[in-house]
Every structure is written in C-alpha cells, then in structure tokens.
Short mmCIF file of C-alpha atoms in Angstrom, two decimals:
data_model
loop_
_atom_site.label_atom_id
_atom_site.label_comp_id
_atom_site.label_asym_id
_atom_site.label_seq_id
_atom_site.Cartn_x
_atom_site.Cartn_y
_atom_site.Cartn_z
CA UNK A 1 0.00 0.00 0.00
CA UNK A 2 3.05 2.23 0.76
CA UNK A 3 4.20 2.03 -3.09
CA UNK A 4 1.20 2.10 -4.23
CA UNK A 5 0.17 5.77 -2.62
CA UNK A 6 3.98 6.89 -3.53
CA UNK A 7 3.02 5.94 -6.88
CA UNK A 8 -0.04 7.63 -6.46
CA UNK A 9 1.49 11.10 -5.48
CA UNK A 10 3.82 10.92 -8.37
CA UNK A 11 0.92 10.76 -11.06
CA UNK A 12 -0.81 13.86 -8.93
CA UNK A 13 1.85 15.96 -9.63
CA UNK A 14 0.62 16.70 -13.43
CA UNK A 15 -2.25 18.91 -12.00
CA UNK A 16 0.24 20.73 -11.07
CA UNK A 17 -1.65 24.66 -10.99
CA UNK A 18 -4.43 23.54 -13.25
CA UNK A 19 -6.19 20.10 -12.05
CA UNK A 20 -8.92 20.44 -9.24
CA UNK A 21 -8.70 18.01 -5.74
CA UNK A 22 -11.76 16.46 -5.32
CA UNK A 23 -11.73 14.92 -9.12
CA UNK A 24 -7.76 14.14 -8.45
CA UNK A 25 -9.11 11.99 -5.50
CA UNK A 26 -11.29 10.07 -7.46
CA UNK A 27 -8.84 9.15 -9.97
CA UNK A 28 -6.63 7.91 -7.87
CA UNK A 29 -9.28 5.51 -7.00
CA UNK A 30 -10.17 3.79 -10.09
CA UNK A 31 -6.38 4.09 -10.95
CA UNK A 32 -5.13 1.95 -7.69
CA UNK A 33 -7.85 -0.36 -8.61
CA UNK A 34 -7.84 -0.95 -12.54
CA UNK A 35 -4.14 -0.19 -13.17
CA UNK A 36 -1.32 -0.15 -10.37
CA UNK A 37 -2.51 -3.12 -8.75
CA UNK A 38 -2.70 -5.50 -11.93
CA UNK A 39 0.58 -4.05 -12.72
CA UNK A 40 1.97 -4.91 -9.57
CA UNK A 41 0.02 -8.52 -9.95
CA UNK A 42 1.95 -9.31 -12.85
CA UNK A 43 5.44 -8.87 -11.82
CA UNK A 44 5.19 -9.41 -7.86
CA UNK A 45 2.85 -12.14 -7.69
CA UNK A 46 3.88 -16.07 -8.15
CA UNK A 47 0.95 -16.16 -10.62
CA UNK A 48 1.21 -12.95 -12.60
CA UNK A 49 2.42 -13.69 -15.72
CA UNK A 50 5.42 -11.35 -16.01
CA UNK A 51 6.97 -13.30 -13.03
CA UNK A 52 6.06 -16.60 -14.98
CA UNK A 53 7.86 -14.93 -17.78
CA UNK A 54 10.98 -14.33 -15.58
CA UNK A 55 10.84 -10.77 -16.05
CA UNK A 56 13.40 -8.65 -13.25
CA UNK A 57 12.17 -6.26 -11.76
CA UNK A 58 13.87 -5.50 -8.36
CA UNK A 59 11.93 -2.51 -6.52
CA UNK A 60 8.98 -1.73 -8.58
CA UNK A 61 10.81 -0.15 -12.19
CA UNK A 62 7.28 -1.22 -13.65
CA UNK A 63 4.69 -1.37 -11.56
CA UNK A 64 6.16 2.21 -9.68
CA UNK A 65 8.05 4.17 -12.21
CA UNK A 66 6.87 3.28 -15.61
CA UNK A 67 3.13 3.37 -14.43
CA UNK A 68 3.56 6.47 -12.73
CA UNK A 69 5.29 8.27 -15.48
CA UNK A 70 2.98 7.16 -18.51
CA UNK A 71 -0.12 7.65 -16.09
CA UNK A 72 0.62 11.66 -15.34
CA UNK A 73 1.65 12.05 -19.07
CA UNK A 74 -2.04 10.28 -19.80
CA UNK A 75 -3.70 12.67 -16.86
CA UNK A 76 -1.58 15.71 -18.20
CA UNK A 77 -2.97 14.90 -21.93
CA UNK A 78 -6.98 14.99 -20.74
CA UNK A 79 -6.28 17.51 -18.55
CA UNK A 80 -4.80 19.93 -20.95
CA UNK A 81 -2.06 22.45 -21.29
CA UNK A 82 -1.65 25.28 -19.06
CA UNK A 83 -2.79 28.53 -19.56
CA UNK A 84 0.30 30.21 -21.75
CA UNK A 85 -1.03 33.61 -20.06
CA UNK A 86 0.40 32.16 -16.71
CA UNK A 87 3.63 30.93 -18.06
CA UNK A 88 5.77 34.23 -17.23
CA UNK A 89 8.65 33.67 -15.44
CA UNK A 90 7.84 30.44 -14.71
CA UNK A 91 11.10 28.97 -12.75
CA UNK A 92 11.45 27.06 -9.84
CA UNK A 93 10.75 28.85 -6.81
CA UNK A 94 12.61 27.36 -3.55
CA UNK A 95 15.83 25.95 -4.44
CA UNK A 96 15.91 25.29 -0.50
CA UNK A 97 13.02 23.35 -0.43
CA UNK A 98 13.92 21.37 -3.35
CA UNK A 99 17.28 20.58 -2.41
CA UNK A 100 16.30 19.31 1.61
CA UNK A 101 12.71 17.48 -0.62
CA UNK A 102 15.74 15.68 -3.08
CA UNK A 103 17.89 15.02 0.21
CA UNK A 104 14.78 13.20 2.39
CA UNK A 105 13.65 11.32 -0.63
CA UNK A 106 17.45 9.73 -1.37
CA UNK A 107 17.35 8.59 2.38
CA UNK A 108 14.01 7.28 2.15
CA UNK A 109 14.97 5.42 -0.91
CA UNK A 110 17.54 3.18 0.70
CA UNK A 111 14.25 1.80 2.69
CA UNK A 112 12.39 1.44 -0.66
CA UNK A 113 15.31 -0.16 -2.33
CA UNK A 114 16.95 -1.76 0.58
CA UNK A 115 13.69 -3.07 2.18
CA UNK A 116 12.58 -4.95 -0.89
CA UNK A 117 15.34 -7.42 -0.46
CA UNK A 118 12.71 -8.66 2.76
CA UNK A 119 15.20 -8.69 5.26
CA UNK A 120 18.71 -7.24 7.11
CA UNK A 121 20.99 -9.40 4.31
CA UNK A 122 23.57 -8.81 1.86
CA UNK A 123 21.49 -7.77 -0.65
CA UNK A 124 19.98 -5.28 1.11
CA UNK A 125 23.52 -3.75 1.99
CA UNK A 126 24.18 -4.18 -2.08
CA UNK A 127 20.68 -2.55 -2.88
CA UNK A 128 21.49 0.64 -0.60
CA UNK A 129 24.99 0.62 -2.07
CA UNK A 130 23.70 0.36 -6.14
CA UNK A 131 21.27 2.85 -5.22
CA UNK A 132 23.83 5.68 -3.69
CA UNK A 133 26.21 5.24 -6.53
CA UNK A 134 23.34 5.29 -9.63
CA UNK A 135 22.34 8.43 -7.61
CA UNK A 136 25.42 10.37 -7.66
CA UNK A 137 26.46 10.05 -11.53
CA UNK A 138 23.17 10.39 -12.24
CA UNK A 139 23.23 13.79 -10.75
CA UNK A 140 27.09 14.88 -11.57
CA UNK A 141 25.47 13.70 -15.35
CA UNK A 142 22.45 15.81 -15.49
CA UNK A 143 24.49 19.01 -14.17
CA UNK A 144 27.19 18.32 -16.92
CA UNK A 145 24.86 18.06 -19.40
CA UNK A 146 23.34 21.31 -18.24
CA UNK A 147 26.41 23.06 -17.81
CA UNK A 148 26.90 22.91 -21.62
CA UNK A 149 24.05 24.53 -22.44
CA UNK A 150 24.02 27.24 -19.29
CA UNK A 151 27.48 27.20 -18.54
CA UNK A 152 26.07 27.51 -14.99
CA UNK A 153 26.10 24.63 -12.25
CA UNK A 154 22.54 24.39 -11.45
CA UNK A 155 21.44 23.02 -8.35
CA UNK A 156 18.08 21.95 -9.45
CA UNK A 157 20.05 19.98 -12.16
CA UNK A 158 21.72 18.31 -9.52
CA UNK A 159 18.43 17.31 -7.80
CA UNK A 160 17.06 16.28 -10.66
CA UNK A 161 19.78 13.84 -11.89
CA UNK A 162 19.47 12.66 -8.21
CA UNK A 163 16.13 11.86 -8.76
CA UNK A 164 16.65 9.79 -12.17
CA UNK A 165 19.31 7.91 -10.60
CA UNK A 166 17.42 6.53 -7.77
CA UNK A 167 14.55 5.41 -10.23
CA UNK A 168 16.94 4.00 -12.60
CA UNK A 169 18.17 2.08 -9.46
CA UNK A 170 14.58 1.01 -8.21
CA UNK A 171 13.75 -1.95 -10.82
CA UNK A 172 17.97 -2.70 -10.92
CA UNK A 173 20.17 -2.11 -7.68
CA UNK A 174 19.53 -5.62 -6.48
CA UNK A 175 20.55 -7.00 -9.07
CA UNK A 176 23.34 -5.89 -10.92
CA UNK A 177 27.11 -5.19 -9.45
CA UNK A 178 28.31 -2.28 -7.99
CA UNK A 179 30.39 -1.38 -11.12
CA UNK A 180 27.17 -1.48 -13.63
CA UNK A 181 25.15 1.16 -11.01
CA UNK A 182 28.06 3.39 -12.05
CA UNK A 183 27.13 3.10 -15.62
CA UNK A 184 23.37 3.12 -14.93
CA UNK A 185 23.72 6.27 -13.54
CA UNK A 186 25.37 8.07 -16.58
CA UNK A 187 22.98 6.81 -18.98
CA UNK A 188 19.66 7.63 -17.42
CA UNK A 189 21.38 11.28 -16.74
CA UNK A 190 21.73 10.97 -20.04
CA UNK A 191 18.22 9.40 -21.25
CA UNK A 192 16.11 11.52 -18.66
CA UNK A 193 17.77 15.26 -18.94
CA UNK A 194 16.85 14.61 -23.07
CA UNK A 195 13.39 13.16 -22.55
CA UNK A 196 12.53 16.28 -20.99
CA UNK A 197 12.82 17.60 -24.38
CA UNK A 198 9.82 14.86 -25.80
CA UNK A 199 6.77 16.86 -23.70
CA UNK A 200 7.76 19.61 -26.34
CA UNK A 201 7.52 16.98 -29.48
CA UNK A 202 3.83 15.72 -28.15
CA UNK A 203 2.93 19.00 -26.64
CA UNK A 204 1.29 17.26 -23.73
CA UNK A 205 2.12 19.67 -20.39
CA UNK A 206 3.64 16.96 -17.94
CA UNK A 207 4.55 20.17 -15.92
CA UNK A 208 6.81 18.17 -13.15
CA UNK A 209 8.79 15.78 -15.77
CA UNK A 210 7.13 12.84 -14.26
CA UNK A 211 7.46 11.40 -17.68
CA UNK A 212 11.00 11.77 -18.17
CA UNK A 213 12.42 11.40 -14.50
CA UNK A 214 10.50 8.17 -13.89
CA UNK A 215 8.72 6.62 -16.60
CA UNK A 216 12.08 6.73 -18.68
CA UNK A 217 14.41 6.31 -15.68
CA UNK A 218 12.67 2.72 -15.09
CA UNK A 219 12.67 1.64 -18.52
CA UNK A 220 16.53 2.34 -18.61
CA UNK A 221 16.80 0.22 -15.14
CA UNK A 222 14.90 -2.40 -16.31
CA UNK A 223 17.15 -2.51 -19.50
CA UNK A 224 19.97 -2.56 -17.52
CA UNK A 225 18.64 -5.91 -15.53
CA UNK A 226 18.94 -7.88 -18.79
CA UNK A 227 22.52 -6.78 -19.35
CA UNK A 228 24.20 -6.73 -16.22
CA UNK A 229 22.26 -8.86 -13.54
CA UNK A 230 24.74 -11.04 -11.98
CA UNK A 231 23.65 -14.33 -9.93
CA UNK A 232 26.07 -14.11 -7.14
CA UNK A 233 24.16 -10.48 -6.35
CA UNK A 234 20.67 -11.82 -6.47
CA UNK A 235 21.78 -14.77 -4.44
CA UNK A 236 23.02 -12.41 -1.25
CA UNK A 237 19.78 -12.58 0.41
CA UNK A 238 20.21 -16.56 1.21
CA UNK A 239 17.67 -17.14 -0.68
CA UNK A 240 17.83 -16.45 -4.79
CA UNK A 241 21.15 -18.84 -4.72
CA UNK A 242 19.74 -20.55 -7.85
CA UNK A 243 18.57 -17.44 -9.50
CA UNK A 244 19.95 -16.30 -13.33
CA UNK A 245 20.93 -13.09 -14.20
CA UNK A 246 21.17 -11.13 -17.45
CA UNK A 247 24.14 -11.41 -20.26
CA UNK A 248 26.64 -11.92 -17.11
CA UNK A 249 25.19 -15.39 -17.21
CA UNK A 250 24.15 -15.85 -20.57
CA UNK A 251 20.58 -15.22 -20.15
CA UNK A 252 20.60 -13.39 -23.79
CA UNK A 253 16.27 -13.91 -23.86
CA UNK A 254 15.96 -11.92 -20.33
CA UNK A 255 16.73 -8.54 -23.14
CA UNK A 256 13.37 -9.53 -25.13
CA UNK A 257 11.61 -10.67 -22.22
CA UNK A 258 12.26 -6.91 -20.48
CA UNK A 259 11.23 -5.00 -23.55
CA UNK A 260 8.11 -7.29 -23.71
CA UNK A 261 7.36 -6.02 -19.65
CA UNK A 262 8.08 -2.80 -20.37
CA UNK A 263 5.93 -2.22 -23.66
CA UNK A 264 3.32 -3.68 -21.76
CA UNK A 265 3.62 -1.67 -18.74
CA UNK A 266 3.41 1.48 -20.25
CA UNK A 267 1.01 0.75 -23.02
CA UNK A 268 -1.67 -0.25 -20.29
CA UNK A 269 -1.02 2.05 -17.89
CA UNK A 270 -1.56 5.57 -20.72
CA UNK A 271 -3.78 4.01 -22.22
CA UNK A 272 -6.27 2.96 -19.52
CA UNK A 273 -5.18 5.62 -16.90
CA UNK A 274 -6.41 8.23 -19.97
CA UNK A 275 -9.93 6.27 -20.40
CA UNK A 276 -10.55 6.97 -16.40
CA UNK A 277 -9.59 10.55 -16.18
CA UNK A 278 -11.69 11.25 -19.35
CA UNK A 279 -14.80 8.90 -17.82
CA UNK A 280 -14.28 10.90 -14.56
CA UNK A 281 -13.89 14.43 -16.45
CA UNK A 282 -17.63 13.88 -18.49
CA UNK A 283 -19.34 13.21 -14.89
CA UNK A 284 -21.06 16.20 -14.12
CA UNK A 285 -19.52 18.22 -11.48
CA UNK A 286 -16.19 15.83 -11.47
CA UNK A 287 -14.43 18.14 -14.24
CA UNK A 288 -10.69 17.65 -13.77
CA UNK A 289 -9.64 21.44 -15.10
CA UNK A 290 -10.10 24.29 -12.44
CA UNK A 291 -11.72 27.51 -14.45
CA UNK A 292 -9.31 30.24 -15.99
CA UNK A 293 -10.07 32.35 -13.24
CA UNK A 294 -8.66 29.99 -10.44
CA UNK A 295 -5.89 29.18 -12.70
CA UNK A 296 -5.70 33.01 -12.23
CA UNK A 297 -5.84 32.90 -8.54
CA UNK A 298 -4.09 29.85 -8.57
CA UNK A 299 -4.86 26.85 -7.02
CA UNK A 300 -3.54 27.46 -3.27
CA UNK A 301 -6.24 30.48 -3.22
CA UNK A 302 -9.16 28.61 -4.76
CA UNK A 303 -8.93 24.57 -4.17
CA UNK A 304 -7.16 24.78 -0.55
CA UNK A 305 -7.47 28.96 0.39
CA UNK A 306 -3.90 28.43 1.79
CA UNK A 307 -0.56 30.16 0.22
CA UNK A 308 2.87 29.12 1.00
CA UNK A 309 4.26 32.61 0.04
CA UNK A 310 1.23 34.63 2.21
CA UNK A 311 3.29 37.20 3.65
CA UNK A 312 5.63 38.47 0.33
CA UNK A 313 5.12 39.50 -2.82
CA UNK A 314 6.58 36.89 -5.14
CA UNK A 315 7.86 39.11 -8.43
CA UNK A 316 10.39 37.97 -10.65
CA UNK A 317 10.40 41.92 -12.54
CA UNK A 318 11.67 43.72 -9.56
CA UNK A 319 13.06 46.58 -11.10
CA UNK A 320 9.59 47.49 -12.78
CA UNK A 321 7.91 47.22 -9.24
CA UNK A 322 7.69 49.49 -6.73
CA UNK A 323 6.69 48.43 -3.35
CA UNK A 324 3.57 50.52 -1.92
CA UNK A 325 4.43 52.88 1.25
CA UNK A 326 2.88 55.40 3.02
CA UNK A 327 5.04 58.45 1.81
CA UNK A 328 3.82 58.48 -1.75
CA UNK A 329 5.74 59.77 -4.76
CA UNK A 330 6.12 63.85 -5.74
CA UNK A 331 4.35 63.32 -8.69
CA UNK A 332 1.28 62.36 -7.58
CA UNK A 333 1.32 58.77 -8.69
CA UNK A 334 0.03 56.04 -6.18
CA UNK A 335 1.73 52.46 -6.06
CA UNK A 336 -1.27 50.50 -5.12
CA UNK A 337 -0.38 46.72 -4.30
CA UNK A 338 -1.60 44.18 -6.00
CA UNK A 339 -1.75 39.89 -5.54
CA UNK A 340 0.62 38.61 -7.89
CA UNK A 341 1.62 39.80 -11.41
CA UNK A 342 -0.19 42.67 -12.45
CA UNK A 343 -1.03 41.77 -15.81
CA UNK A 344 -2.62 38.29 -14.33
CA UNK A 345 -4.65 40.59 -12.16
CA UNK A 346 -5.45 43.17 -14.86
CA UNK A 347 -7.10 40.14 -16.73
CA UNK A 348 -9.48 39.43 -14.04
CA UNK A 349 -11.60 42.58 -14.94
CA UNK A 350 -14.50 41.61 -12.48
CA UNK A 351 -16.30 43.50 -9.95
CA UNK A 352 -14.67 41.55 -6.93
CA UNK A 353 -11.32 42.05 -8.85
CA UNK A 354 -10.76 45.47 -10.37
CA UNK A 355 -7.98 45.79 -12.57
CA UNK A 356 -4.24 47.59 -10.83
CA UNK A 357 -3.85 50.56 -11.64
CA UNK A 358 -1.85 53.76 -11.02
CA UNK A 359 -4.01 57.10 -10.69
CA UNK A 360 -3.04 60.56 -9.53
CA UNK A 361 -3.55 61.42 -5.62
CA UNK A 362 -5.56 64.49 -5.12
CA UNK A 363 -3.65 66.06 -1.99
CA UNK A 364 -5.11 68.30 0.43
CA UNK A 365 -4.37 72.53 0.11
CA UNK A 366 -2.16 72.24 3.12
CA UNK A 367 0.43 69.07 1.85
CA UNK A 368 0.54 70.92 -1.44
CA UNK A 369 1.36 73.66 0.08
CA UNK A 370 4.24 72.20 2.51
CA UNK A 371 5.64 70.36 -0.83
CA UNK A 372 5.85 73.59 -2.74
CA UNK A 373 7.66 74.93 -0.04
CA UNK A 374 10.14 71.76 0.12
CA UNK A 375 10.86 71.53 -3.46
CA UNK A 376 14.14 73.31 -4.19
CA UNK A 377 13.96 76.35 -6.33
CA UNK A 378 15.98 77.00 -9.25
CA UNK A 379 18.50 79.88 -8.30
CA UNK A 380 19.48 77.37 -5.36
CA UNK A 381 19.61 74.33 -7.84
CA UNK A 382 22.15 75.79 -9.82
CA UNK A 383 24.16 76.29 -7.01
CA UNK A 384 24.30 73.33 -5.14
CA UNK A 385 25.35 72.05 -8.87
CA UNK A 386 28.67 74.56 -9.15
CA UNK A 387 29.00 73.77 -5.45
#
C-alpha cells in the first residue's frame, strides 16, 4: 500500500496549478484499482504472468516508475495544457526546499530499495549501495549536461539527476554489481535530462517531468537488468542462490523478455489511466480542469485557500515594481499593491477584482502647500550644482 500511494502522489503531480482536488481523488481511486494493482500482480505475484515470464524487476521499475510516469503524461494529456497567459517567469521557486525534498527522498529510498530485499541481508547492503552510486552520476550527469548549455552549475540539475538515478536504481540495484550502477547512472542522466525535451515533441504539459524522471528512468533500469544482472548479487539474500541473471550469465532472452514487460507496462497504464480521467472528467460536477479564473488565482487560493508565500510578494520583474508605502511619490502617482503579477490581475476585470492601476492622488491645500515649499527652487539648484 506504501508504493502504491507513492506511486499515487507521483501521477498527482501533473495537475500541477491547473487540475482540481476532489476529481484528483477520485482518480486515484479507479487508478489503484484498474491499473497499479494489476501491474503490480503481474510482476510481484507467483501467478502474474510477467513473473512466470521471468521478467526482473527489483523494486517496482514497472509497476512504480513506468506506471507512474505514462499515467501523469495520460492525466496531463486529458487535462490539458496550461494557460500560456500564466507561463511568465515560470522557474522554480525554492531551491531550498527542493534541495532538503531531493535530500529526504534519497534517504528514504535506501528503505524502498533496501527493504525490498525482505530482510537485514547482503542484498539489502548491495541494494542501498547500487542505489547511492546510480544516484550520484546520475546527478554529476544531469548538471554536466546542463552546464553545456548554461554554462552555470545548477542546483536543481543536480536534484534532478538525483532523482533519475534513484529510479533507474529502483527496478535494478539488487541485481546488478556495484560497477554497472556506475554506468546506470550516466545513462539515465543521459536518457532523462533529453526526454525532458519529448513533452515539447507531443505537446502534452507533464509540468513536473514525471514522464521523463520516472517513466524513462525505469525503462533504462529495467534494460539494464537484462545486461548486467549477476547471480552471485541476487543470491546475497540466502535465498535467490539458484537465480539467473542477465548477459553476465548468458541469459541473452531476459533482453526480449524486459522490452516485452516494459511495452506492456506502459502501453496499459496511458492508455487505460487516460480512459478513467476522461470517464471521470464527463461526470457532471467531477471536471478535472479548475476555471481560468482559479488558474488566475491559482490553485492554493481557490482549491485549498492556503498560500505558502502569504506574507511576500513573489515578483520575478523587480526593477519594474515598486513596493507601496505610506510616503507616496512627488508626482502624484500612487503604487497601489496588487496579488501577484499585475497583468494576471489586470485580466481578471470583475467587480470583486478590479484591474491595478496607477491614478493621480488628489492632496489636500495644506500638503501641497508644505511640498511647494520643500521643493528646491531654481537659483538654489544651480548652485548646489557649481557647489
């Protein structure tokens, strides 16, 4: 149930600041029930018939990642794009929060990965071990790769190679050796930093790269299993001492067998995980896309009425802001404040929400007299200029 509502929270993320909750909710539903769980019935269960088919797959590359990623990229297609109007500026917001959200999921991981060997073993140890090293070149590759292009090291490129590692090593790091995590990790840095590119191709708005961080990162993984899955790894635990690995052991079918799991995997999961959110958005009152005007507000104001930025003013144009105060300017102009970007708010021309606006300040006989009287003149002007 824990991977399943992991799984679950990854496919939420594409209504990222355009879905609604309560049709969300019952998604997720109908998706645990008509596709994670068969998923996860054909690999992990004696009687599915990917396990019959002695398909490897370690932590859940299929049933997790793959499922995950082609179900928000089927969600993100029903749901639509999002509104261009609202994609000024658009960059990530909180490098803190990303980095210390990156930092507690790679710890967590080692109990994803590590637990799934069932028990305080060897291959447990190994697991933990693939995992940290298909992490770190995953990350040192995505910031290379970035670096090219930016010639900037980009801590959010760090975090997200991190990420594409760890998936990479979900279906794989108890199974191949220590050596072949190294080389997992540089090609799904690779594979995922240029699959971020393919939401572009298909012009579907997968706005949090679920797509290309973990639908791609556990195809690569699984991949990997057929090449480099070594017997004397998946033995460790005590138990798998008869087990057969990949091309180590001269398993060549395992490569056709994976490609077979993983065609199949992501064919049912878009496929059926788009016939539910498109069942779900024709129910009356169960539409999936919030209105343009929330999408205005965004969605902290109008699905939960809570803001994680309340007290600031988030602008990314600071120099053609200026902040409202009580001492207004000489020229009569008032800075009145406004909730968000002002042309966002000038497009909500409603009664409740009036377009921003500057307009002159009528001042009272007396201030206009005491600024007349402050204002230099221009005999004295001169002066304090040859002074």
């Amino acid at each position: 149930m824990q991977f399943c509502a992991v799984t679950c929270a990854l496919v939420v993320g594409a209504t990222a600041e355009r879905g609604r909750v309560i049709p969300v909710m019952v998604f997720a539903f109908f998706w645990a029930t008509l596709v994670y769980c068969p998923v996860a019935c054909w690999v992990w269960n004696v009687n599915g018939w990917a396990f019959k088919y002695g398909v490897l797959d370690y932590a859940g590359g299929g049933p997790v990642e793959i499922v995950s990623g082609m179900s928000a990229l089927a969600y993100s297609w029903v749901l639509g794009r999002r509104n261009e109007k609202m994609m000024l500026n658009f960059r990530p917001h909180n490098i803190s929060l990303i980095t210390l959200g990156t930092i507690l999921l790679w710890f967590g991981w080692l109990g994803f990965n590590g637990g799934s060997a069932f028990g305080a073993n060897l291959r447990a140890t190994m697991a933990c071990w693939n995992s940290c090293l298909t992490a770190m070149f995953g990350a040192m590759t995505w910031c290379i790769l970035d670096y090219r292009l930016a010639r900037k090291w980009s801590l959010v490129g760090w975090c997200s190679g991190t990420i594409s590692g760890l998936v990479a090593a979900t279906p794989a790091s108890g199974f191949i050796p220590p050596w072949a995590s190294i080389l997992l990790g540089i090609v799904t840095g690779i594979c995922c930093n240029f699959a971020t590119k393919v939401k572009f191709v298909v012009r579907i708005d997968d706005s949090l790269d679920v797509f290309a961080e973990h639908a791609v990162g556990g195809m690569v993984g699984l991949i990997f299993n057929a090449l480099f899955a070594a017997d004397y790894i998946i033995g460790l635990d005590g138990v798998n001492t008869g087990a057969i690995g990949g091309f180590i052991n001269h398993n060549f079918k395992l490569l056709y067998i994976q490609i077979a799991y993983i065609l199949a995997c992501t064919v049912y999961s878009f496929v059926v995980s788009a016939i539910i959110a498109k069942i779900i958005d024709l129910v009356p009152g169960l539409h999936l896309r919030a209105s343009e005007e929330a999408e205005l507000l965004g969605m902290d104001d109008d699905q939960h009425g809570e803001f994680a930025y309340d007290y600031v003013e988030v602008r990314r144009d600071y120099l053609a802001w200026t902040p409202a105060g009580r001492d207004q300017k000489d020229d009569g102009v008032e800075m009145i404040p406004q909730h968000g970007i002002e042309a966002h708010q000038n497009m909500m021309n409603t009664p409740t929400h009036r377009p921003i606006q500057q307009r002159p300040v009528s001042l009272p006989p007396a201030m206009e007299a005491c600024e007349e009287k402050e204002k230099p003149t221009s005999s004295s002007a001169s002066t304090s200029k040859q002074d």
